[in-house]
mmCIF file with all atom_site columns, C-alpha atoms in Angstrom:
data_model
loop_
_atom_site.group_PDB
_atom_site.id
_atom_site.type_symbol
_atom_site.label_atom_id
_atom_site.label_alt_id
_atom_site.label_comp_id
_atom_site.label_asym_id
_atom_site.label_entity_id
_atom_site.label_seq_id
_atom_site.pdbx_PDB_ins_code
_atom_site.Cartn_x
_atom_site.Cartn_y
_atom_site.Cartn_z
_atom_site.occupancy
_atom_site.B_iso_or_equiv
_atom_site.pdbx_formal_charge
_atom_site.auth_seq_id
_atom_site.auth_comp_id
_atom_site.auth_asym_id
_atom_site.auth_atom_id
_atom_site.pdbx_PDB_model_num
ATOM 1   C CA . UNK Y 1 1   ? 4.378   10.089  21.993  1.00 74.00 ? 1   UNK Y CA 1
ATOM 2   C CA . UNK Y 1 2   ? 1.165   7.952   22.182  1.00 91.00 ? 2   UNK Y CA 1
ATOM 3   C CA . UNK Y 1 3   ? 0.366   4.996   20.486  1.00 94.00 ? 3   UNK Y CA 1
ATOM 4   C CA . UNK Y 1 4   ? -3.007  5.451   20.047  1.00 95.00 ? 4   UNK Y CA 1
ATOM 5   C CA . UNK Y 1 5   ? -4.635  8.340   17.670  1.00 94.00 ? 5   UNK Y CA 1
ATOM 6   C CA . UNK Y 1 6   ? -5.944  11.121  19.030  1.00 91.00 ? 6   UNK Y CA 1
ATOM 7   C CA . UNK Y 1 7   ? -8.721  13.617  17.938  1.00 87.00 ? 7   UNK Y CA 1
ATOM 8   C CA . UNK Y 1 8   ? -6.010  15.960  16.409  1.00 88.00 ? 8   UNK Y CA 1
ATOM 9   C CA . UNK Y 1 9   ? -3.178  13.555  15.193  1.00 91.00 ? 9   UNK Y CA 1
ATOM 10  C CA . UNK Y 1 10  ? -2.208  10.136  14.239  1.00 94.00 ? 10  UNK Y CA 1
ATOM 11  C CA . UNK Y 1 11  ? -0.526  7.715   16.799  1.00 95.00 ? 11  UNK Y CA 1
ATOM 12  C CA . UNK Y 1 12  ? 3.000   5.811   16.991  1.00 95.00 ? 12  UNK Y CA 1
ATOM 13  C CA . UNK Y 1 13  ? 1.245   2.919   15.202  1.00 96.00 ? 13  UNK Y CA 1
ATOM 14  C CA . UNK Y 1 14  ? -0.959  4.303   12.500  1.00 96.00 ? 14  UNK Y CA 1
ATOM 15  C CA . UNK Y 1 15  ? 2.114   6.245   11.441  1.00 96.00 ? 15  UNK Y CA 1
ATOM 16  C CA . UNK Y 1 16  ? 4.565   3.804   11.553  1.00 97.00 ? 16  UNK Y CA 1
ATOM 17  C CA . UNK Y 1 17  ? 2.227   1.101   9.646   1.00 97.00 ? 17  UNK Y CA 1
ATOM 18  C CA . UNK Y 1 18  ? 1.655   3.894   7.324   1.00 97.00 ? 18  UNK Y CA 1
ATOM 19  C CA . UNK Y 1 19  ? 4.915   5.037   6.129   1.00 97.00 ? 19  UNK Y CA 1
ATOM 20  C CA . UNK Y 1 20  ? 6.557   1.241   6.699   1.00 98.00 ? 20  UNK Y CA 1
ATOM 21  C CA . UNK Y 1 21  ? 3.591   0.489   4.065   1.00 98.00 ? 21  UNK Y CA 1
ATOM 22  C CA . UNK Y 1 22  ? 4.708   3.081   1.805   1.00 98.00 ? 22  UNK Y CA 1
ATOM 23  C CA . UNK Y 1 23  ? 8.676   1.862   1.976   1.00 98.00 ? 23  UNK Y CA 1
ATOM 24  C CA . UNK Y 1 24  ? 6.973   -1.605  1.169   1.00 98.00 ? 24  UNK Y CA 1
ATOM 25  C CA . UNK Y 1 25  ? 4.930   -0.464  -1.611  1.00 98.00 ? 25  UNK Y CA 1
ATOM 26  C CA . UNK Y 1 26  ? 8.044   1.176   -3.090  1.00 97.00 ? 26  UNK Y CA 1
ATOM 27  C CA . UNK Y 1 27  ? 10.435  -1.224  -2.775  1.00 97.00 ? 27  UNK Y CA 1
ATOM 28  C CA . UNK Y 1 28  ? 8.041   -3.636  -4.277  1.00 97.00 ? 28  UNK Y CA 1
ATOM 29  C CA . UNK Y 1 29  ? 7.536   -1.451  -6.937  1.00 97.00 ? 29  UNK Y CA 1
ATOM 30  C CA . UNK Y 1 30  ? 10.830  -0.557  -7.758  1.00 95.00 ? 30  UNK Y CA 1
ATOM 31  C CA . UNK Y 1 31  ? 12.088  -4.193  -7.516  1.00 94.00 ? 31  UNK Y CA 1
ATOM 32  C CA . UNK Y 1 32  ? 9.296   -4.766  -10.204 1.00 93.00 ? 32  UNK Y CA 1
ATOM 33  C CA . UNK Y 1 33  ? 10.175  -1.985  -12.506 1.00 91.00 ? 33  UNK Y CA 1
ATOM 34  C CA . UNK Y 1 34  ? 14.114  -2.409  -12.439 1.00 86.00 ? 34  UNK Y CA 1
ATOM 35  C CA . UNK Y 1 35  ? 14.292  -6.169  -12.009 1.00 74.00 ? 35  UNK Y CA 1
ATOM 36  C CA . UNK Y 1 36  ? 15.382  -7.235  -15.598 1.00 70.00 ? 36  UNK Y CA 1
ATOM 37  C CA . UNK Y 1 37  ? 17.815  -4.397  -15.361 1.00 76.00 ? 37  UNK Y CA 1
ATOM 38  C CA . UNK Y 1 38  ? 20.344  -6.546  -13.052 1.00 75.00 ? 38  UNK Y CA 1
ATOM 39  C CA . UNK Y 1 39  ? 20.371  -9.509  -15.111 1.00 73.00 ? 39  UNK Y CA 1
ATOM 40  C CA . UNK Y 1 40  ? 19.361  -13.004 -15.315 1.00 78.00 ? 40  UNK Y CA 1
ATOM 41  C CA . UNK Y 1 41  ? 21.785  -14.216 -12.197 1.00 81.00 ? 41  UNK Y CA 1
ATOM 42  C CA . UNK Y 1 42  ? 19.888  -11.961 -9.748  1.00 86.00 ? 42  UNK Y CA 1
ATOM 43  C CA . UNK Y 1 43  ? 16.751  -13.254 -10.978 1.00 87.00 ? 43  UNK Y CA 1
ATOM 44  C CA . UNK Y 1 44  ? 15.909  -15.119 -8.194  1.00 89.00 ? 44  UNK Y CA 1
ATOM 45  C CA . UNK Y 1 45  ? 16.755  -12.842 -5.409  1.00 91.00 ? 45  UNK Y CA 1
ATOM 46  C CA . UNK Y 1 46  ? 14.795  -9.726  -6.888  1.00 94.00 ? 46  UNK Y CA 1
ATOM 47  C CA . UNK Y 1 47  ? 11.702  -12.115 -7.260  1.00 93.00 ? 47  UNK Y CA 1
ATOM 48  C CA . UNK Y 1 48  ? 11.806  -13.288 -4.117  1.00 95.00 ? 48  UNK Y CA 1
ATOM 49  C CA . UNK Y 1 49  ? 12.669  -9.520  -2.526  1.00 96.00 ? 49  UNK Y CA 1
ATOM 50  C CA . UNK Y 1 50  ? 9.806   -8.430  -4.457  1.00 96.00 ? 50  UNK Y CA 1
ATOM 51  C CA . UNK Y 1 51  ? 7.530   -11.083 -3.123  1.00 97.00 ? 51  UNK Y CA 1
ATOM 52  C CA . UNK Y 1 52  ? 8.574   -10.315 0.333   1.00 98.00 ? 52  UNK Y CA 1
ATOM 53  C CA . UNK Y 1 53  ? 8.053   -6.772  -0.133  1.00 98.00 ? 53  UNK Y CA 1
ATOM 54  C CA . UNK Y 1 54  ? 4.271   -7.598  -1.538  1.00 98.00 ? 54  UNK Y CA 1
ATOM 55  C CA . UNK Y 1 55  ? 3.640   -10.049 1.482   1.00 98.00 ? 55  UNK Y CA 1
ATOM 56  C CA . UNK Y 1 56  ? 4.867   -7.320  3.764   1.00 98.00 ? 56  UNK Y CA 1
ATOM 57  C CA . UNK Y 1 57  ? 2.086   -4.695  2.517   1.00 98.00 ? 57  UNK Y CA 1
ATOM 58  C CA . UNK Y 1 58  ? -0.542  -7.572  2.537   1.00 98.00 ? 58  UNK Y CA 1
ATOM 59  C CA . UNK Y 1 59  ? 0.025   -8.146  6.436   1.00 98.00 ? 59  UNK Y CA 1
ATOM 60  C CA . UNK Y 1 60  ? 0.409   -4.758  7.113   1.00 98.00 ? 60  UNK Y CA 1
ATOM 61  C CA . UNK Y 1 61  ? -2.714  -3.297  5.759   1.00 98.00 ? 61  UNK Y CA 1
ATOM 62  C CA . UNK Y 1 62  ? -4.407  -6.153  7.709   1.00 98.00 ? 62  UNK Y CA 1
ATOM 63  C CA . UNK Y 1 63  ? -2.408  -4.909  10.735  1.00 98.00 ? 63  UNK Y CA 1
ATOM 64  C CA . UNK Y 1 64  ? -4.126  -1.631  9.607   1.00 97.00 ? 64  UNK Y CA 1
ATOM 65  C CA . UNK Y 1 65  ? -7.452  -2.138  8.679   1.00 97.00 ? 65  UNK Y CA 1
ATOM 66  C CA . UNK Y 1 66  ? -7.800  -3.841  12.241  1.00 98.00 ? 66  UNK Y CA 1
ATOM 67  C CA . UNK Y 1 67  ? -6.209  -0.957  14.105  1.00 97.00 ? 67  UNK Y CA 1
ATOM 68  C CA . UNK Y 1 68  ? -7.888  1.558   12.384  1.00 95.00 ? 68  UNK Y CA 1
ATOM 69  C CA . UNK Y 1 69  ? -11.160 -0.136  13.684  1.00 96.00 ? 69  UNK Y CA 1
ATOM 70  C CA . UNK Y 1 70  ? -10.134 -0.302  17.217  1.00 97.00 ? 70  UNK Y CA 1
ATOM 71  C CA . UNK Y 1 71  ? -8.540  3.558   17.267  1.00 96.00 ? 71  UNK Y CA 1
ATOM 72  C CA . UNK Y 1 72  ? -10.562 5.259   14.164  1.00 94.00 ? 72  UNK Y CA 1
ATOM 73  C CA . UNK Y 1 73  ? -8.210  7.952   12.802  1.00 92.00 ? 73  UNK Y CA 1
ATOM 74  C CA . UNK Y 1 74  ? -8.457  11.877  13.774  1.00 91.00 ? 74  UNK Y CA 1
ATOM 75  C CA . UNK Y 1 75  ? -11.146 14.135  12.347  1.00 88.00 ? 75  UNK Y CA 1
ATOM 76  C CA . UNK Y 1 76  ? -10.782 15.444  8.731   1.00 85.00 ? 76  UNK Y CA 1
ATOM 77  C CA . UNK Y 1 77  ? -9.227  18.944  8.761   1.00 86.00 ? 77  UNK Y CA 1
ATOM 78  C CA . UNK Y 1 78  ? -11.511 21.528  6.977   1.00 85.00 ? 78  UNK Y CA 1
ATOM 79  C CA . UNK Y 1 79  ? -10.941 22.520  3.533   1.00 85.00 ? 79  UNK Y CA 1
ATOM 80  C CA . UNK Y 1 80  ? -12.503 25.545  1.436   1.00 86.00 ? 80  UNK Y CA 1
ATOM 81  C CA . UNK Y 1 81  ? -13.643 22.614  -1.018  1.00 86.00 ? 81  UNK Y CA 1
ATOM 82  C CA . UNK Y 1 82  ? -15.306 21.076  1.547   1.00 87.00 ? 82  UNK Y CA 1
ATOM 83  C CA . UNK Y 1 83  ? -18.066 18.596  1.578   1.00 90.00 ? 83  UNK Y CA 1
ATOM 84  C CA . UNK Y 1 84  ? -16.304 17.598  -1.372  1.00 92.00 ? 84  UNK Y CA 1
ATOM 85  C CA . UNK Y 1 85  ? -13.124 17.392  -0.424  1.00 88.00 ? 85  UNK Y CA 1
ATOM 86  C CA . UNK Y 1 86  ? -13.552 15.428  2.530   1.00 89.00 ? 86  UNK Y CA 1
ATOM 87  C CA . UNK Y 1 87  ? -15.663 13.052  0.206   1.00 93.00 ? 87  UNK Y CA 1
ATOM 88  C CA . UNK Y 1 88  ? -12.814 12.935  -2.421  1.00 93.00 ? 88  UNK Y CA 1
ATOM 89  C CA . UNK Y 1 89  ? -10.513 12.165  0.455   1.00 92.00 ? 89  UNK Y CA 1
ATOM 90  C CA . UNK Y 1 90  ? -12.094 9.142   2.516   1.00 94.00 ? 90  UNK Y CA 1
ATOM 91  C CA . UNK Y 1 91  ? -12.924 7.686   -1.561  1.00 97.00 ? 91  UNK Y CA 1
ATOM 92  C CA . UNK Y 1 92  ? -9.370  8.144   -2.203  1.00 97.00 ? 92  UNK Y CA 1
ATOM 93  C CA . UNK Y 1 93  ? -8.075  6.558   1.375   1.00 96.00 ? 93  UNK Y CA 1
ATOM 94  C CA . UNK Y 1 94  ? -10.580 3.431   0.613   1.00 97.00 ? 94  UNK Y CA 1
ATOM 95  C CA . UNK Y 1 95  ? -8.944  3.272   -2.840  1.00 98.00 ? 95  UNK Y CA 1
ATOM 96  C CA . UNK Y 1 96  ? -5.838  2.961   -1.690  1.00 98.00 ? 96  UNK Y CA 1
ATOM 97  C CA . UNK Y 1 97  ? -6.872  -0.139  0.720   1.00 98.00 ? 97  UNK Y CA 1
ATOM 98  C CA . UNK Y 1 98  ? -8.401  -1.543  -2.057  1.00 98.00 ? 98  UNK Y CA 1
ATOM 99  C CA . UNK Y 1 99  ? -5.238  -1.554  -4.170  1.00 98.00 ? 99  UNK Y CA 1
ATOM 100 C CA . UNK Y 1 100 ? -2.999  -2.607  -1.250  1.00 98.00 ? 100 UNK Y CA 1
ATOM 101 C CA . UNK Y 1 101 ? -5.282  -5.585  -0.735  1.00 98.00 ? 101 UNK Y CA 1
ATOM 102 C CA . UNK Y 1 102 ? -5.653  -6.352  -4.884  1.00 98.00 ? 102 UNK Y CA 1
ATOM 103 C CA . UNK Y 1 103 ? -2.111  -6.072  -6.175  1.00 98.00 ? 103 UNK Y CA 1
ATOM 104 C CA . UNK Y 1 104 ? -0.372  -8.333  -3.849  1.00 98.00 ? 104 UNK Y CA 1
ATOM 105 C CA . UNK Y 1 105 ? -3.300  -10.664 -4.809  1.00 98.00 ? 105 UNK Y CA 1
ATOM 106 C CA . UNK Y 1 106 ? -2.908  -10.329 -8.379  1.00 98.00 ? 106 UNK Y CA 1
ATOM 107 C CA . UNK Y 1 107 ? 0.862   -10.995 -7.774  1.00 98.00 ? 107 UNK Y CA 1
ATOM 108 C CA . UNK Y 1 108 ? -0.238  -14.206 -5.876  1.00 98.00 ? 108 UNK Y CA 1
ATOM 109 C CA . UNK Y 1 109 ? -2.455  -15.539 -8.464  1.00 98.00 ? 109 UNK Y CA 1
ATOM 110 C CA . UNK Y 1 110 ? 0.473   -14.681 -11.125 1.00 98.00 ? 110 UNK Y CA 1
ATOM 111 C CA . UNK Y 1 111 ? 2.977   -16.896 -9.029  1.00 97.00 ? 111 UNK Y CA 1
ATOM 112 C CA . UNK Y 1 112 ? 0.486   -19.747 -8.420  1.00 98.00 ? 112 UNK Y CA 1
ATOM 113 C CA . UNK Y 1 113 ? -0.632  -19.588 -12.050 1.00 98.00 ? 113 UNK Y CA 1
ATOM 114 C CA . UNK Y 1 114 ? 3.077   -20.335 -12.991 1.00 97.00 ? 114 UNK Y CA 1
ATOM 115 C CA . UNK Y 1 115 ? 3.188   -23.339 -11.179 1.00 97.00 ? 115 UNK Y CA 1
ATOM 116 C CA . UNK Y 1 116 ? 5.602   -21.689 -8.528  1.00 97.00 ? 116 UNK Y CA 1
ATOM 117 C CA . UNK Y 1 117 ? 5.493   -22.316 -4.702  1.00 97.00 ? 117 UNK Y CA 1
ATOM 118 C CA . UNK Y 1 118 ? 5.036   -19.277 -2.587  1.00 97.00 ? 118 UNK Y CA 1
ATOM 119 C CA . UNK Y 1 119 ? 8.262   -18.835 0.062   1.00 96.00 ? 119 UNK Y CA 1
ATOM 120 C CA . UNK Y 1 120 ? 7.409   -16.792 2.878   1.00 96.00 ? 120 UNK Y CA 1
ATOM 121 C CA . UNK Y 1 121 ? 10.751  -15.547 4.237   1.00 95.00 ? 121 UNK Y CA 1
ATOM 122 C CA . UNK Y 1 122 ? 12.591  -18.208 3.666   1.00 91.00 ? 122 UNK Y CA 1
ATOM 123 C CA . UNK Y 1 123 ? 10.658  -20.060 6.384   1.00 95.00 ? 123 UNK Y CA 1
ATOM 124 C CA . UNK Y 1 124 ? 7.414   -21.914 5.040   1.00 96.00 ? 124 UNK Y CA 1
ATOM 125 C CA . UNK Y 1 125 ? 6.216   -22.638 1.692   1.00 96.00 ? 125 UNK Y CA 1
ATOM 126 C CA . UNK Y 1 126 ? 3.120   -23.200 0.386   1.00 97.00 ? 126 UNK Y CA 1
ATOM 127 C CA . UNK Y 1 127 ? 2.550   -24.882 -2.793  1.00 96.00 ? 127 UNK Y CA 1
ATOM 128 C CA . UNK Y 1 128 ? 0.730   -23.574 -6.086  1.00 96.00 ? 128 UNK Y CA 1
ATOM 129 C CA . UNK Y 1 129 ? -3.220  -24.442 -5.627  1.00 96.00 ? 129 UNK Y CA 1
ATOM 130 C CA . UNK Y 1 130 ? -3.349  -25.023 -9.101  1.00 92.00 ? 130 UNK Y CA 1
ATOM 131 C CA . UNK Y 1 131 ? -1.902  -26.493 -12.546 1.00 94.00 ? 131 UNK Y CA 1
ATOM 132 C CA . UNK Y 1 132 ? 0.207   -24.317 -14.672 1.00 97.00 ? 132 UNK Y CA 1
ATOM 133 C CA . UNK Y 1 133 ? -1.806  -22.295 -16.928 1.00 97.00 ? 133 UNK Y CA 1
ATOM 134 C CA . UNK Y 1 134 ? 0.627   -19.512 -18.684 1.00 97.00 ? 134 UNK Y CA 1
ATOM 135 C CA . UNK Y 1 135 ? -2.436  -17.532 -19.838 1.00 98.00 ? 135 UNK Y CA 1
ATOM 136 C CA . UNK Y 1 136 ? -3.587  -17.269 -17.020 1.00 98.00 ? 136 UNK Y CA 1
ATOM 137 C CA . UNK Y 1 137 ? -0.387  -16.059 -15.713 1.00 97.00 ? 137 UNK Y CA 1
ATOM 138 C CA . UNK Y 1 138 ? 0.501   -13.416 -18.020 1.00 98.00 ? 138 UNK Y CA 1
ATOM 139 C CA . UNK Y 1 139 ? -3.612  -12.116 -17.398 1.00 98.00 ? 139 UNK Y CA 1
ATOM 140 C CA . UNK Y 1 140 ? -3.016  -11.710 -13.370 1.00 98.00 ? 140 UNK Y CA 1
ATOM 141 C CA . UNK Y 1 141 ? 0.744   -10.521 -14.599 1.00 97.00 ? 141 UNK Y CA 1
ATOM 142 C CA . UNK Y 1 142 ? -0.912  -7.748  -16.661 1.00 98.00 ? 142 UNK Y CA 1
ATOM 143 C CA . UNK Y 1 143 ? -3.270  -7.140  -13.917 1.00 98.00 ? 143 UNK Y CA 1
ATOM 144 C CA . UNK Y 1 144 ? -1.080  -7.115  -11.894 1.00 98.00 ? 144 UNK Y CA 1
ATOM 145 C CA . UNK Y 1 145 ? 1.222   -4.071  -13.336 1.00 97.00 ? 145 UNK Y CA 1
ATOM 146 C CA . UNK Y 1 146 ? -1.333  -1.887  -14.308 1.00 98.00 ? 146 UNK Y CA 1
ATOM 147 C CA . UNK Y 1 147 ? -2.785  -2.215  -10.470 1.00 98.00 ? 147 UNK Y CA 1
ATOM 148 C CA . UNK Y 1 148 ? 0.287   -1.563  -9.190  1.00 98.00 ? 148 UNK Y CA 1
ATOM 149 C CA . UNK Y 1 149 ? 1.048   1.230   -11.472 1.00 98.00 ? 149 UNK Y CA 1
ATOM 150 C CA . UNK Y 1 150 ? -2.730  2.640   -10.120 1.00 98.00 ? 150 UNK Y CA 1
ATOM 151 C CA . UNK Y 1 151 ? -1.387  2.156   -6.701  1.00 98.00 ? 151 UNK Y CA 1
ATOM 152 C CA . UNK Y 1 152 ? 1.622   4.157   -6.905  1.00 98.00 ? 152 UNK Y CA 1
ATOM 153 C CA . UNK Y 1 153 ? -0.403  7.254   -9.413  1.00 98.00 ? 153 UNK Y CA 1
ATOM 154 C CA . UNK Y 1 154 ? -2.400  7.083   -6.142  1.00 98.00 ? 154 UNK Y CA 1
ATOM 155 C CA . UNK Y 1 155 ? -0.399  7.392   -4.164  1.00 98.00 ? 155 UNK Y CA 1
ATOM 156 C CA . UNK Y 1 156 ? 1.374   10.097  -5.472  1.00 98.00 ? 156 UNK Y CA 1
ATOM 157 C CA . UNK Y 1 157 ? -1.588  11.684  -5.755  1.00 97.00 ? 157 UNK Y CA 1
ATOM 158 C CA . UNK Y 1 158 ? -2.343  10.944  -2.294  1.00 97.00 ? 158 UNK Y CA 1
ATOM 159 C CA . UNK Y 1 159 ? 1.401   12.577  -0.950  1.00 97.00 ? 159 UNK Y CA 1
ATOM 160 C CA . UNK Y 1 160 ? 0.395   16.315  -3.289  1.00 96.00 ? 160 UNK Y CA 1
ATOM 161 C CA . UNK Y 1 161 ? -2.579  16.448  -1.406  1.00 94.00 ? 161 UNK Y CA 1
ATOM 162 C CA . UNK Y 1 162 ? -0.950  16.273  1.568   1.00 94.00 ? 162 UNK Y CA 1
ATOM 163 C CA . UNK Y 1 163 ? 1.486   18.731  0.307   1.00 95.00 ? 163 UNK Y CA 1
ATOM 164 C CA . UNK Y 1 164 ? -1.443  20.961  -0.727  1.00 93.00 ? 164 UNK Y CA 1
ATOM 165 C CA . UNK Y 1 165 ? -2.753  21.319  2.869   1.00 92.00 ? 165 UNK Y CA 1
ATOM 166 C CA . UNK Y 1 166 ? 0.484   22.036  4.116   1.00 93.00 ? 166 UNK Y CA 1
ATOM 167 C CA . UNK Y 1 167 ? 1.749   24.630  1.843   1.00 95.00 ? 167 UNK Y CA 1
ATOM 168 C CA . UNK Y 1 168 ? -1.719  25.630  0.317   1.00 92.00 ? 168 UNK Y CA 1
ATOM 169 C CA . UNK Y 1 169 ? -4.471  25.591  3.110   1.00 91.00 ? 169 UNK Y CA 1
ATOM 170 C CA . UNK Y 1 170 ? -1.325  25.721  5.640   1.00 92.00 ? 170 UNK Y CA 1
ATOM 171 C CA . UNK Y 1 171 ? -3.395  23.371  8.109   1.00 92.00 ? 171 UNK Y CA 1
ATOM 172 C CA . UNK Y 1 172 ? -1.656  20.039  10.047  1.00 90.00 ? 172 UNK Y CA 1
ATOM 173 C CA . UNK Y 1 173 ? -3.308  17.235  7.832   1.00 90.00 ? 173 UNK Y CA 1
ATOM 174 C CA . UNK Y 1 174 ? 0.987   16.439  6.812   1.00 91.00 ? 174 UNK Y CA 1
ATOM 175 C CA . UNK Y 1 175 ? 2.090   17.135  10.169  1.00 92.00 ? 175 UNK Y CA 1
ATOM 176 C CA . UNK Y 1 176 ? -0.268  14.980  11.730  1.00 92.00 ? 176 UNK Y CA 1
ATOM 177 C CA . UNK Y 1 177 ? 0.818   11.911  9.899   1.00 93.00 ? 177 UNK Y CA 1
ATOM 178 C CA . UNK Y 1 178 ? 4.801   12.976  10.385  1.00 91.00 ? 178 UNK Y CA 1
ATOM 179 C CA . UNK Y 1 179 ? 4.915   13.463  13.887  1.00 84.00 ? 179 UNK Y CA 1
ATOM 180 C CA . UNK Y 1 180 ? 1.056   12.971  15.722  1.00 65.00 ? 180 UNK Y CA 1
ATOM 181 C CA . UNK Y 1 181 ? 0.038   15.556  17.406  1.00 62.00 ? 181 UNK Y CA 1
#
């Protein structure tokens, strides 16, 4: 097992920051969604879970975006639908960054925009930048579910096309990412 990519498959790191990203994405996401549903005393706890969970996708697709810079990722695999395919997919890879990178920040402006500190991991907090302003909070709030609703359509979107070149064009775009080479 190599940490590095190679021309055929993904390394140690790009899949690990990959699928630890996706567990962060849907805890974040489900903490989100089913928060209200374990009542007022666990409040606090989900919040902060889902905070964590938020922070942890913000430092890893920085961990990411530099990696994939130093070790770019393997060559496309061919597709009958190609150019357009491979077009559709690097759009759809950059779109995903994008919404990695914007929903934690819309989450962030939604918790400064309260008035609230932000706690990272218990260990240092940093205090809003600004004034309480509860429109502006429920604006990033609302921004901030429909991104993250985009993010995880996405991404489902992104796992069936994976499924579609394993079972469909029966190539080793899925089996790259689940085991390298």
């Amino acid at each position: 097992m190599t940490i590095r990519n190679t021309e055929n498959g993904y390394g140690a790191l790009a899949r690990g920051l990959h699928w630890a990203s996706a567990l962060a994405v849907g805890a974040a996401f489900a903490l989100g969604q089913l928060g209200e549903e374990f009542g007022k005393s666990n409040e606090a706890a989900l919040v902060f879970a889902h905070i964590q969970a938020g922070l942890a996708v913000l430092a890893m697709l920085a961990i990411r975006l530099v990696w994939r810079h130093l070790d770019p990722p393997p060559r496309t695999l061919a597709t009958p639908f190609d150019p357009w395919a491979a077009h559709a997919a690097k759009l759809g890879h950059w779109a995903l960054y994008a919404l990695l990178l914007a929903v934690p920040l819309a989450g962030l402006v939604t918790l400064f925009a309260r008035g609230q500190p932000l706690d990272i991991a218990g260990l240092i907090e940093f205090a809003s930048p600004w004034t309480r302003d509860r429109a502006l909070a429920r604006s990033a709030k609302e921004v901030h579910e429909f991104l993250s609703t985009a993010l995880v359509a996405l991404a489902a979107l992104h796992a069936l096309a994976a499924l579609a070149h394993h079972y469909t064009f029966k190539d080793a775009t899925l089996r790259r990412m689940l085991r390298g080479t």
